[in-house]
Amino acid sequence: DTGVSQDPRHKITKRGQNVTFRCDPISEHNRLYWYRQTLGQGPEFLTYFQNEAQLEKSRLLSDRFSAERPKGSFSTLEIQRTEQGDSAMYLCASSRGDSSYEQYFGPGTRLTVT
Amino acid sequence: QKEVEQDPGPLSVPEGAIVSLNCTYSNSAFQYFMWYRQYSRKGPELLMYTYSSGNKEDGRFTAQVDKSSKYISLFIRDSQPSDSATYLCAMRDDKIIFGKGTRLHILP
């Protein structure tokens, strides 16, 4: 299967711990996006990369959040000092640069902060 | 007013019925309009996208965009129980904005 993959699928952590999620995009896609989705809401944009460059970050992305895409392939999203309000589904999507309206999503990482 | 408004439902219809799902929006700069389907605890799956106004058909699915009214629709013909999911509308100017999603139940 050559779709977007995310790891882990589920993560339970205690408040104050750091967590890191990984996303592997579709191989020929140069754009990679991170979204957050809470229950009953649509995905909310967090940040995106074109190749290895992080081009935009949402106001939702506080200082505790950091994302990287060091070689323009996979990406990581780290949350430091997790809070209960960080509990959500974290979704990764990828697209070709010239068709960013056509984004393909991974299965998501469900984070629960206790 | 939110940029994209979508009735969260739930919407329950009998199998075989035509389903109509809708969104309204306020930003006239939106040019691309997408519909995603999301099953429980899964990532969204792109169903269709439309550029500007008009209709687009793909199998049992038809997307309509009316930019003059800032209103988009997704029609599902001959609905099946497997169509039961949350349907998200999404729109793009410099980034994609999603609606909240409408939960759809197709009753066998």
Coordinates of N, CA, C and O in Angstrom, one line a residue, chain A residues 9 35 37 40-43 45 56 89 91 100-107 110, chain B residues 2 32 34 36 38 41-44 46 49 88 92 94-96 98-101:
Chain A
R9 N -0.6 4.6 16.0 CA -2.0 4.8 15.8 C -2.7 5.4 17.0 O -3.6 6.2 17.0
Y35 N -2.7 18.2 10.8 CA -3.9 18.7 11.2 C -4.2 18.1 12.6 O -3.7 17.0 12.9
Q37 N -7.7 17.1 14.9 CA -9.2 16.9 14.9 C -9.7 16.5 16.2 O -9.2 15.5 16.8
G40 N -16.3 15.7 16.9 CA -17.4 16.6 16.4 C -16.9 17.8 15.6 O -17.7 18.6 15.3
Q41 N -15.6 17.8 15.3 CA -15.1 18.9 14.6 C -14.4 18.4 13.3 O -14.0 17.3 13.3
G42 N -14.2 19.3 12.3 CA -13.4 18.9 11.2 C -12.0 19.1 11.5 O -11.6 19.7 12.5
P43 N -11.1 18.6 10.7 CA -9.6 18.8 10.9 C -9.3 20.3 10.9 O -9.8 21.1 10.1
F45 N -6.1 22.9 10.5 CA -4.7 23.0 10.0 C -3.7 23.4 11.1 O -4.0 24.3 11.9
E56 N 4.3 27.3 6.6 CA 3.3 27.9 7.4 C 3.0 27.2 8.6 O 3.0 26.0 8.7
M89 N -7.1 13.7 17.7 CA -6.6 12.9 16.6 C -5.7 13.8 15.8 O -6.1 14.9 15.4
L91 N -3.7 14.3 12.5 CA -3.8 13.7 11.1 C -2.7 14.3 10.3 O -2.3 15.5 10.4
S100 N -2.6 21.2 -4.2 CA -2.7 21.1 -2.8 C -4.2 20.9 -2.3 O -4.4 20.7 -1.2
Y101 N -5.2 21.1 -3.3 CA -6.5 20.9 -2.9 C -6.8 19.4 -2.9 O -7.8 18.9 -2.4
E102 N -5.9 18.6 -3.4 CA -6.1 17.1 -3.5 C -5.2 16.5 -2.5 O -4.1 15.9 -2.8
Q103 N -5.6 16.6 -1.2 CA -4.8 16.0 -0.1 C -5.3 14.6 0.3 O -6.5 14.4 0.3
Y104 N -4.3 13.8 0.6 CA -4.6 12.4 1.0 C -4.1 12.2 2.4 O -3.0 12.5 2.7
F105 N -5.1 11.7 3.2 CA -4.8 11.7 4.6 C -4.4 10.3 5.1 O -4.8 9.3 4.5
G106 N -3.6 10.3 6.1 CA -3.3 9.0 6.8 C -4.4 8.7 7.8 O -5.3 9.4 8.0
P107 N -4.2 7.6 8.5 CA -5.2 7.1 9.5 C -5.2 7.9 10.8 O -6.2 7.7 11.5
R110 N -4.2 8.9 17.5 CA -5.1 9.3 18.5 C -4.3 9.5 19.8 O -3.8 8.5 20.3
Chain B
K2 N -18.6 31.6 11.2 CA -17.5 30.7 10.7 C -17.3 30.8 9.2 O -18.3 31.0 8.5
Y32 N -11.5 26.2 -4.7 CA -11.6 24.7 -4.8 C -12.5 24.2 -3.7 O -12.4 24.7 -2.5
M34 N -14.1 20.7 -1.9 CA -13.8 19.3 -1.7 C -14.8 18.6 -0.8 O -15.4 19.3 0.1
Y36 N -14.9 15.1 1.6 CA -14.2 14.0 2.2 C -15.2 13.1 2.9 O -16.2 13.6 3.5
Q38 N -15.3 10.3 6.1 CA -14.5 9.8 7.2 C -15.3 8.8 8.0 O -16.4 9.1 8.6
R41 N -13.0 6.7 13.5 CA -11.6 6.4 13.9 C -10.7 6.2 12.8 O -9.7 5.5 12.9
K42 N -11.0 6.8 11.6 CA -10.2 6.7 10.4 C -9.9 8.1 10.0 O -10.5 9.1 10.4
G43 N -8.9 8.2 9.1 CA -8.6 9.5 8.5 C -9.6 9.8 7.4 O -10.2 9.0 6.8
P44 N -9.8 11.1 7.0 CA -10.7 11.5 5.9 C -10.2 11.0 4.6 O -9.0 10.9 4.4
L46 N -10.6 11.6 0.5 CA -11.1 12.5 -0.5 C -12.0 11.8 -1.5 O -11.7 10.8 -2.1
Y49 N -13.4 16.7 -5.8 CA -13.1 18.1 -5.7 C -13.7 18.8 -7.0 O -13.8 18.2 -8.0
L88 N -17.3 15.5 5.3 CA -16.7 16.8 5.5 C -16.6 17.5 4.2 O -16.1 17.1 3.2
R92 N -10.7 25.7 -0.2 CA -9.3 26.2 -0.2 C -9.2 27.6 -0.8 O -9.7 27.9 -1.9
D94 N -5.7 29.9 0.4 CA -4.3 29.6 0.6 C -4.1 28.3 1.4 O -3.1 27.7 1.4
K95 N -5.1 27.9 2.2 CA -5.1 26.7 2.9 C -6.5 26.1 2.9 O -7.5 26.8 2.6
I96 N -6.6 24.9 3.4 CA -7.9 24.2 3.4 C -8.6 24.4 4.7 O -8.0 24.2 5.8
F98 N -12.0 23.2 6.8 CA -13.0 22.1 6.8 C -14.2 22.5 7.5 O -14.2 23.3 8.5
G99 N -15.4 22.0 7.1 CA -16.6 22.1 7.9 C -16.5 21.1 9.0 O -15.6 20.3 9.1
K100 N -17.5 21.1 9.9 CA -17.5 20.2 11.1 C -17.8 18.8 10.7 O -17.5 17.9 11.4
G101 N -18.5 18.6 9.5 CA -18.8 17.3 9.1 C -20.3 17.0 9.5 O -20.8 17.5 10.5

